[in-house]
Amino acid sequence: MANNKSTALYPHPFSKAYWRDALAELKDIRMLVVTALMVALRIALKPAAIYIGPQMAIQTATLATALGAMIFGPVMAIPAAMVSDTIGFMIFPTGDYFLPFMLTEIASTVIYALCLYRAKPNATRVIIARFLICFAINVVLQQFIIAWQYTYMGNPEKAKDTVMGIMTTARLFKNLFFFPIETVVITMFLKVLVPITSRVRLTFGGSKGLDFTKKQVALLAVLLVIGVGSSVSYLGYYYDNNSVTKDYSAQEVVDKNHMVHDIITEKDITVDEERTLAVIEYAAKPFFGKETTYTVALYEAVEGKEITDEMWEQMWGYKKTPASKDTNIQRVATVTIVVENKTDAVLSYESVPVK
């Protein structure tokens, strides 16, 4: 059946023939195998992001998403996205699972397919696809799904703030920055791969159109400048309103907790170094600032509780919530420490005992 399938190209997806060909991909064994391989690649690339800043990364999985959608079309895109999202979360979990987030994966894959499947590939189609994904999906749809999640969890005020507040602006800034970069990366990726997929008759139309015109280069350059300015604004907001502990690795949590504990025991000789534990609850580091302000909870072993060396070792990896729930330790003070970032010099120190 695969040898007799249509190879027609369409200027747009608004025709019965287009959707007939897209539906036929579900019956093509060869296409099903290729789709499975593309989904596997997409899942494998999920953790392989290029991080530029906090919550700012180029997702390499989008390369496999774009190529796969170009090959198997908008009908196959739906089950492919569902499988990719579900298995991807099971293997690489991030946060709490909320089923409606699958809609963003489906919508993004379908948009790539509508723009690239059975069409002569060109840079304009990639630009349109990325524009719709960056702003219609990543900004509008995703914000509403996050609000839906907060509403489902019984926090309607947080849902309102998500849609109407600064987070929508921050997400817009971030996508302004990534739109031109990802457009260029995906276009160049397809330019390299499409000749190969064309030779094995997985795509049709060649890759001659995947060159940017002078006007497109100028447009993307202007957008990149705007995006860089926007990203600086976003990072400024992020650092001014979030604890940098969110970005600590497990080992960094241990190292930072030890660091502030050493400062506490140095500043206050009455603190028992062997029976106390310091846990950073919040670390404020302004984007353009030269110091970090740590809010630290000082814990002490509860009298009569037997805490082994192994247990202490695990406790040094605590963040705020796990520490507050551990019945083996009790909070004895809240300490505020301001540290100069380059030299680690302590600029100010204040300890308030728990009454």
GROMACS .gro file of C-alpha atoms in nm:
model
  355
    1MET     CA    1   0.000   0.000   0.000
    2ALA     CA    2   0.288   0.238   0.080
    3ASN     CA    3   0.416   0.210  -0.280
    4ASN     CA    4   0.078   0.321  -0.423
    5LYS     CA    5   0.011   0.602  -0.182
    6SER     CA    6  -0.040   0.954  -0.304
    7THR     CA    7   0.263   1.183  -0.316
    8ALA     CA    8   0.065   1.498  -0.393
    9LEU     CA    9   0.170   1.834  -0.251
   10TYR     CA   10  -0.083   2.088  -0.129
   11PRO     CA   11  -0.058   2.468  -0.100
   12HIS     CA   12  -0.278   2.456   0.211
   13PRO     CA   13  -0.453   2.198   0.432
   14PHE     CA   14  -0.804   2.312   0.341
   15SER     CA   15  -0.895   2.035   0.100
   16LYS     CA   16  -1.050   1.689   0.122
   17ALA     CA   17  -0.758   1.533  -0.063
   18TYR     CA   18  -0.511   1.666   0.195
   19TRP     CA   19  -0.701   1.513   0.484
   20ARG     CA   20  -0.760   1.190   0.292
   21ASP     CA   21  -0.385   1.150   0.249
   22ALA     CA   22  -0.324   1.242   0.614
   23LEU     CA   23  -0.578   0.983   0.727
   24ALA     CA   24  -0.423   0.718   0.501
   25GLU     CA   25  -0.099   0.742   0.700
   26LEU     CA   26  -0.273   0.554   0.982
   27LYS     CA   27  -0.303   0.249   0.753
   28ASP     CA   28   0.054   0.259   0.623
   29ILE     CA   29   0.268   0.007   0.816
   30ARG     CA   30   0.590   0.177   0.707
   31MET     CA   31   0.462   0.513   0.830
   32LEU     CA   32   0.356   0.361   1.163
   33VAL     CA   33   0.708   0.228   1.214
   34VAL     CA   34   0.863   0.563   1.122
   35THR     CA   35   0.623   0.742   1.355
   36ALA     CA   36   0.719   0.511   1.641
   37LEU     CA   37   1.087   0.588   1.578
   38MET     CA   38   1.020   0.962   1.567
   39VAL     CA   39   0.823   0.944   1.893
   40ALA     CA   40   1.108   0.750   2.057
   41LEU     CA   41   1.356   1.015   1.940
   42ARG     CA   42   1.127   1.289   2.066
   43ILE     CA   43   1.108   1.126   2.410
   44ALA     CA   44   1.484   1.068   2.424
   45LEU     CA   45   1.549   1.436   2.349
   46LYS     CA   46   1.308   1.569   2.615
   47PRO     CA   47   1.576   1.615   2.885
   48ALA     CA   48   1.836   1.737   2.633
   49ALA     CA   49   1.763   2.108   2.658
   50ILE     CA   50   2.012   2.393   2.608
   51TYR     CA   51   1.967   2.618   2.911
   52ILE     CA   52   2.026   2.991   2.872
   53GLY     CA   53   1.876   3.099   3.205
   54PRO     CA   54   1.625   2.986   3.469
   55GLN     CA   55   1.325   2.830   3.295
   56MET     CA   56   1.477   2.944   2.965
   57ALA     CA   57   1.597   2.662   2.741
   58ILE     CA   58   1.597   2.558   2.379
   59GLN     CA   59   1.410   2.226   2.375
   60THR     CA   60   1.591   1.993   2.137
   61ALA     CA   61   1.284   1.766   2.129
   62THR     CA   62   1.111   2.027   1.912
   63LEU     CA   63   1.346   1.930   1.627
   64ALA     CA   64   1.212   1.575   1.630
   65THR     CA   65   0.858   1.710   1.668
   66ALA     CA   66   0.888   1.931   1.359
   67LEU     CA   67   1.049   1.662   1.143
   68GLY     CA   68   0.805   1.396   1.257
   69ALA     CA   69   0.502   1.617   1.192
   70MET     CA   70   0.632   1.696   0.844
   71ILE     CA   71   0.657   1.322   0.774
   72PHE     CA   72   0.339   1.175   0.924
   73GLY     CA   73   0.091   1.465   0.908
   74PRO     CA   74  -0.179   1.614   1.133
   75VAL     CA   75  -0.391   1.300   1.187
   76MET     CA   76  -0.103   1.085   1.309
   77ALA     CA   77   0.023   1.386   1.504
   78ILE     CA   78  -0.247   1.347   1.768
   79PRO     CA   79  -0.172   0.991   1.889
   80ALA     CA   80   0.202   1.057   1.846
   81ALA     CA   81   0.185   1.360   2.075
   82MET     CA   82  -0.027   1.175   2.331
   83VAL     CA   83   0.218   0.885   2.350
   84SER     CA   84   0.517   1.119   2.360
   85ASP     CA   85   0.371   1.330   2.640
   86THR     CA   86   0.262   1.034   2.854
   87ILE     CA   87   0.572   0.818   2.823
   88GLY     CA   88   0.798   1.122   2.834
   89PHE     CA   89   0.651   1.227   3.169
   90MET     CA   90   0.679   0.873   3.306
   91ILE     CA   91   1.049   0.856   3.215
   92PHE     CA   92   1.141   1.218   3.279
   93PRO     CA   93   0.884   1.353   3.531
   94THR     CA   94   0.875   1.729   3.588
   95GLY     CA   95   0.637   1.863   3.852
   96ASP     CA   96   0.285   1.733   3.907
   97TYR     CA   97   0.112   1.554   3.620
   98PHE     CA   98  -0.196   1.737   3.494
   99LEU     CA   99  -0.362   1.572   3.194
  100PRO     CA  100  -0.473   1.892   3.011
  101PHE     CA  101  -0.107   1.986   2.955
  102MET     CA  102  -0.115   1.716   2.688
  103LEU     CA  103  -0.317   1.963   2.480
  104THR     CA  104  -0.009   2.181   2.433
  105GLU     CA  105   0.190   1.884   2.301
  106ILE     CA  106  -0.092   1.786   2.066
  107ALA     CA  107  -0.153   2.142   1.943
  108SER     CA  108   0.217   2.206   1.877
  109THR     CA  109   0.258   1.885   1.678
  110VAL     CA  110  -0.058   1.950   1.477
  111ILE     CA  111   0.056   2.305   1.395
  112TYR     CA  112   0.389   2.176   1.263
  113ALA     CA  113   0.201   1.919   1.056
  114LEU     CA  114  -0.047   2.170   0.912
  115CYS     CA  115   0.238   2.396   0.805
  116LEU     CA  116   0.488   2.136   0.680
  117TYR     CA  117   0.312   1.811   0.582
  118ARG     CA  118   0.273   1.752   0.205
  119ALA     CA  119   0.393   2.103   0.124
  120LYS     CA  120   0.704   2.241  -0.039
  121PRO     CA  121   0.916   2.319   0.267
  122ASN     CA  122   1.012   2.681   0.301
  123ALA     CA  123   1.129   2.919   0.570
  124THR     CA  124   0.798   3.106   0.570
  125ARG     CA  125   0.610   2.794   0.678
  126VAL     CA  126   0.855   2.735   0.964
  127ILE     CA  127   0.820   3.099   1.073
  128ILE     CA  128   0.440   3.068   1.076
  129ALA     CA  129   0.453   2.740   1.269
  130ARG     CA  130   0.691   2.879   1.533
  131PHE     CA  131   0.492   3.201   1.565
  132LEU     CA  132   0.170   3.010   1.635
  133ILE     CA  133   0.340   2.774   1.879
  134CYS     CA  134   0.531   3.045   2.066
  135PHE     CA  135   0.240   3.281   2.113
  136ALA     CA  136  -0.088   3.090   2.068
  137ILE     CA  137   0.030   2.774   2.249
  138ASN     CA  138   0.316   2.869   2.483
  139VAL     CA  139   0.164   3.199   2.595
  140VAL     CA  140  -0.214   3.178   2.562
  141LEU     CA  141  -0.308   2.809   2.582
  142GLN     CA  142  -0.046   2.713   2.839
  143GLN     CA  143  -0.138   3.000   3.070
  144PHE     CA  144  -0.504   2.900   3.064
  145ILE     CA  145  -0.413   2.538   3.138
  146ILE     CA  146  -0.199   2.650   3.433
  147ALA     CA  147  -0.494   2.857   3.556
  148TRP     CA  148  -0.718   2.552   3.508
  149GLN     CA  149  -0.477   2.348   3.719
  150TYR     CA  150  -0.484   2.605   4.002
  151THR     CA  151  -0.864   2.614   3.986
  152TYR     CA  152  -0.876   2.234   4.000
  153MET     CA  153  -0.649   2.246   4.307
  154GLY     CA  154  -0.891   2.487   4.475
  155ASN     CA  155  -0.690   2.808   4.430
  156PRO     CA  156  -0.898   3.035   4.200
  157GLU     CA  157  -0.713   3.351   4.309
  158LYS     CA  158  -0.384   3.201   4.196
  159ALA     CA  159  -0.553   3.103   3.869
  160LYS     CA  160  -0.661   3.462   3.812
  161ASP     CA  161  -0.313   3.592   3.890
  162THR     CA  162  -0.165   3.341   3.645
  163VAL     CA  163  -0.374   3.468   3.354
  164MET     CA  164  -0.386   3.837   3.439
  165GLY     CA  165  -0.060   3.882   3.629
  166ILE     CA  166   0.306   3.929   3.554
  167MET     CA  167   0.365   3.561   3.467
  168THR     CA  168   0.181   3.606   3.137
  169THR     CA  169   0.409   3.900   3.055
  170ALA     CA  170   0.715   3.702   3.159
  171ARG     CA  171   0.613   3.411   2.935
  172LEU     CA  172   0.559   3.655   2.647
  173PHE     CA  173   0.907   3.800   2.698
  174LYS     CA  174   1.061   3.455   2.701
  175ASN     CA  175   0.891   3.351   2.377
  176LEU     CA  176   0.988   3.676   2.206
  177PHE     CA  177   1.347   3.580   2.276
  178PHE     CA  178   1.318   3.219   2.161
  179PHE     CA  179   1.098   3.271   1.854
  180PRO     CA  180   1.372   3.389   1.611
  181ILE     CA  181   1.636   3.156   1.756
  182GLU     CA  182   1.422   2.843   1.738
  183THR     CA  183   1.295   2.939   1.392
  184VAL     CA  184   1.650   2.952   1.257
  185VAL     CA  185   1.758   2.631   1.435
  186ILE     CA  186   1.458   2.431   1.312
  187THR     CA  187   1.488   2.563   0.957
  188MET     CA  188   1.856   2.471   0.937
  189PHE     CA  189   1.784   2.130   1.090
  190LEU     CA  190   1.517   2.058   0.830
  191LYS     CA  191   1.743   2.183   0.551
  192VAL     CA  192   1.995   1.915   0.647
  193LEU     CA  193   1.744   1.632   0.704
  194VAL     CA  194   1.483   1.688   0.433
  195PRO     CA  195   1.710   1.580   0.144
  196ILE     CA  196   1.754   1.248   0.326
  197THR     CA  197   1.383   1.201   0.399
  198SER     CA  198   1.305   1.295   0.038
  199ARG     CA  199   1.537   1.027  -0.097
  200VAL     CA  200   1.360   0.759   0.109
  201ARG     CA  201   1.021   0.908   0.007
  202LEU     CA  202   0.909   1.011   0.353
  203THR     CA  203   0.871   1.375   0.251
  204PHE     CA  204   0.815   1.539  -0.084
  205GLY     CA  205   0.903   1.874  -0.233
  206GLY     CA  206   1.276   1.896  -0.162
  207SER     CA  207   1.452   2.153   0.054
  208LYS     CA  208   1.528   2.440  -0.186
  209GLY     CA  209   1.278   2.669  -0.013
  210LEU     CA  210   1.448   2.634   0.325
  211ASP     CA  211   1.661   2.943   0.272
  212PHE     CA  212   1.576   3.274   0.436
  213THR     CA  213   1.509   3.576   0.217
  214LYS     CA  214   1.674   3.908   0.303
  215LYS     CA  215   1.344   4.039   0.440
  216GLN     CA  216   1.306   3.733   0.662
  217VAL     CA  217   1.662   3.768   0.790
  218ALA     CA  218   1.597   4.135   0.870
  219LEU     CA  219   1.270   4.049   1.045
  220LEU     CA  220   1.427   3.774   1.255
  221ALA     CA  221   1.721   4.002   1.342
  222VAL     CA  222   1.486   4.275   1.466
  223LEU     CA  223   1.286   4.021   1.664
  224LEU     CA  224   1.605   3.882   1.813
  225VAL     CA  225   1.704   4.228   1.936
  226ILE     CA  226   1.358   4.275   2.086
  227GLY     CA  227   1.377   3.925   2.231
  228VAL     CA  228   1.714   3.986   2.397
  229GLY     CA  229   1.578   4.299   2.561
  230SER     CA  230   1.266   4.111   2.666
  231SER     CA  231   1.466   3.820   2.806
  232VAL     CA  232   1.674   4.057   3.019
  233SER     CA  233   1.348   4.199   3.154
  234TYR     CA  234   1.222   3.847   3.220
  235LEU     CA  235   1.539   3.743   3.399
  236GLY     CA  236   1.526   4.060   3.605
  237TYR     CA  237   1.170   3.975   3.709
  238TYR     CA  238   1.255   3.611   3.775
  239TYR     CA  239   1.553   3.682   3.998
  240ASP     CA  240   1.371   3.960   4.182
  241ASN     CA  241   1.065   3.746   4.257
  242ASN     CA  242   1.191   3.388   4.294
  243SER     CA  243   1.427   3.201   4.519
  244VAL     CA  244   1.735   3.081   4.334
  245THR     CA  245   1.712   2.760   4.537
  246LYS     CA  246   1.473   2.642   4.264
  247ASP     CA  247   1.773   2.606   4.037
  248TYR     CA  248   2.000   2.428   4.287
  249SER     CA  249   2.099   2.071   4.212
  250ALA     CA  250   2.075   1.816   4.496
  251GLN     CA  251   2.447   1.856   4.569
  252GLU     CA  252   2.422   2.235   4.562
  253VAL     CA  253   2.147   2.220   4.825
  254VAL     CA  254   2.380   2.021   5.052
  255ASP     CA  255   2.676   2.252   4.987
  256LYS     CA  256   2.475   2.572   5.042
  257ASN     CA  257   2.316   2.441   5.364
  258HIS     CA  258   2.664   2.356   5.496
  259MET     CA  259   2.791   2.699   5.391
  260VAL     CA  260   2.526   2.895   5.584
  261HIS     CA  261   2.561   2.659   5.882
  262ASP     CA  262   2.934   2.736   5.894
  263ILE     CA  263   2.851   3.106   5.894
  264ILE     CA  264   2.598   3.062   6.177
  265THR     CA  265   2.835   2.863   6.399
  266GLU     CA  266   3.111   3.116   6.335
  267LYS     CA  267   2.888   3.412   6.421
  268ASP     CA  268   2.719   3.252   6.722
  269ILE     CA  269   2.943   3.038   6.944
  270THR     CA  270   2.641   2.922   7.148
  271VAL     CA  271   2.514   2.713   6.856
  272ASP     CA  272   2.598   2.344   6.898
  273GLU     CA  273   2.764   2.253   6.569
  274GLU     CA  274   2.704   1.880   6.616
  275ARG     CA  275   2.333   1.899   6.701
  276THR     CA  276   2.214   2.169   6.460
  277LEU     CA  277   2.120   2.183   6.094
  278ALA     CA  278   2.077   2.484   5.864
  279VAL     CA  279   1.821   2.479   5.582
  280ILE     CA  280   1.797   2.759   5.327
  281GLU     CA  281   1.431   2.850   5.282
  282TYR     CA  282   1.473   3.139   5.039
  283ALA     CA  283   1.768   3.286   4.850
  284ALA     CA  284   1.711   3.626   4.691
  285LYS     CA  285   1.964   3.714   4.422
  286PRO     CA  286   1.869   4.019   4.210
  287PHE     CA  287   1.967   3.979   3.844
  288PHE     CA  288   2.189   4.286   3.854
  289GLY     CA  289   2.277   4.252   4.223
  290LYS     CA  290   2.615   4.168   4.370
  291GLU     CA  291   2.492   3.985   4.679
  292THR     CA  292   2.256   3.705   4.780
  293THR     CA  293   2.023   3.726   5.079
  294TYR     CA  294   1.963   3.389   5.244
  295THR     CA  295   1.668   3.323   5.474
  296VAL     CA  296   1.775   3.022   5.680
  297ALA     CA  297   1.593   2.799   5.925
  298LEU     CA  298   1.819   2.675   6.204
  299TYR     CA  299   1.708   2.336   6.337
  300GLU     CA  300   1.820   2.144   6.645
  301ALA     CA  301   1.788   1.774   6.721
  302VAL     CA  302   1.488   1.703   6.946
  303GLU     CA  303   1.585   1.579   7.292
  304GLY     CA  304   1.552   1.203   7.319
  305LYS     CA  305   1.552   1.146   6.943
  306GLU     CA  306   1.821   0.916   6.814
  307ILE     CA  307   1.955   1.050   6.486
  308THR     CA  308   2.213   0.838   6.307
  309ASP     CA  309   2.497   0.974   6.097
  310GLU     CA  310   2.317   0.851   5.786
  311MET     CA  311   2.004   1.043   5.886
  312TRP     CA  312   2.206   1.362   5.941
  313GLU     CA  313   2.365   1.316   5.601
  314GLN     CA  314   2.022   1.301   5.439
  315MET     CA  315   1.898   1.603   5.634
  316TRP     CA  316   2.168   1.825   5.484
  317GLY     CA  317   1.986   1.785   5.154
  318TYR     CA  318   1.662   1.926   5.298
  319LYS     CA  319   1.472   2.217   5.151
  320LYS     CA  320   1.202   2.410   5.337
  321THR     CA  321   0.908   2.168   5.335
  322PRO     CA  322   1.087   1.837   5.412
  323ALA     CA  323   1.270   2.001   5.703
  324SER     CA  324   0.951   2.142   5.853
  325LYS     CA  325   0.789   1.797   5.845
  326ASP     CA  326   1.076   1.606   6.007
  327THR     CA  327   0.982   1.529   6.370
  328ASN     CA  328   1.342   1.452   6.464
  329ILE     CA  329   1.438   1.819   6.451
  330GLN     CA  330   1.285   2.140   6.581
  331ARG     CA  331   1.327   2.496   6.453
  332VAL     CA  332   1.515   2.716   6.697
  333ALA     CA  333   1.590   3.030   6.494
  334THR     CA  334   1.540   3.217   6.168
  335VAL     CA  335   1.864   3.361   6.034
  336THR     CA  336   1.908   3.621   5.760
  337ILE     CA  337   2.249   3.628   5.595
  338VAL     CA  338   2.364   3.859   5.314
  339VAL     CA  339   2.667   3.725   5.125
  340GLU     CA  340   2.878   3.900   4.859
  341ASN     CA  341   2.863   3.674   4.552
  342LYS     CA  342   3.223   3.698   4.430
  343THR     CA  343   3.406   3.671   4.761
  344ASP     CA  344   3.145   3.494   4.981
  345ALA     CA  345   3.207   3.767   5.238
  346VAL     CA  346   2.926   3.805   5.492
  347LEU     CA  347   2.782   4.157   5.455
  348SER     CA  348   2.515   4.127   5.725
  349TYR     CA  349   2.389   3.873   5.976
  350GLU     CA  350   2.074   3.860   6.189
  351SER     CA  351   1.937   3.574   6.398
  352VAL     CA  352   1.587   3.573   6.549
  353PRO     CA  353   1.515   3.291   6.799
  354VAL     CA  354   1.187   3.102   6.769
  355LYS     CA  355   0.965   3.186   7.064
   0.00000   0.00000   0.00000
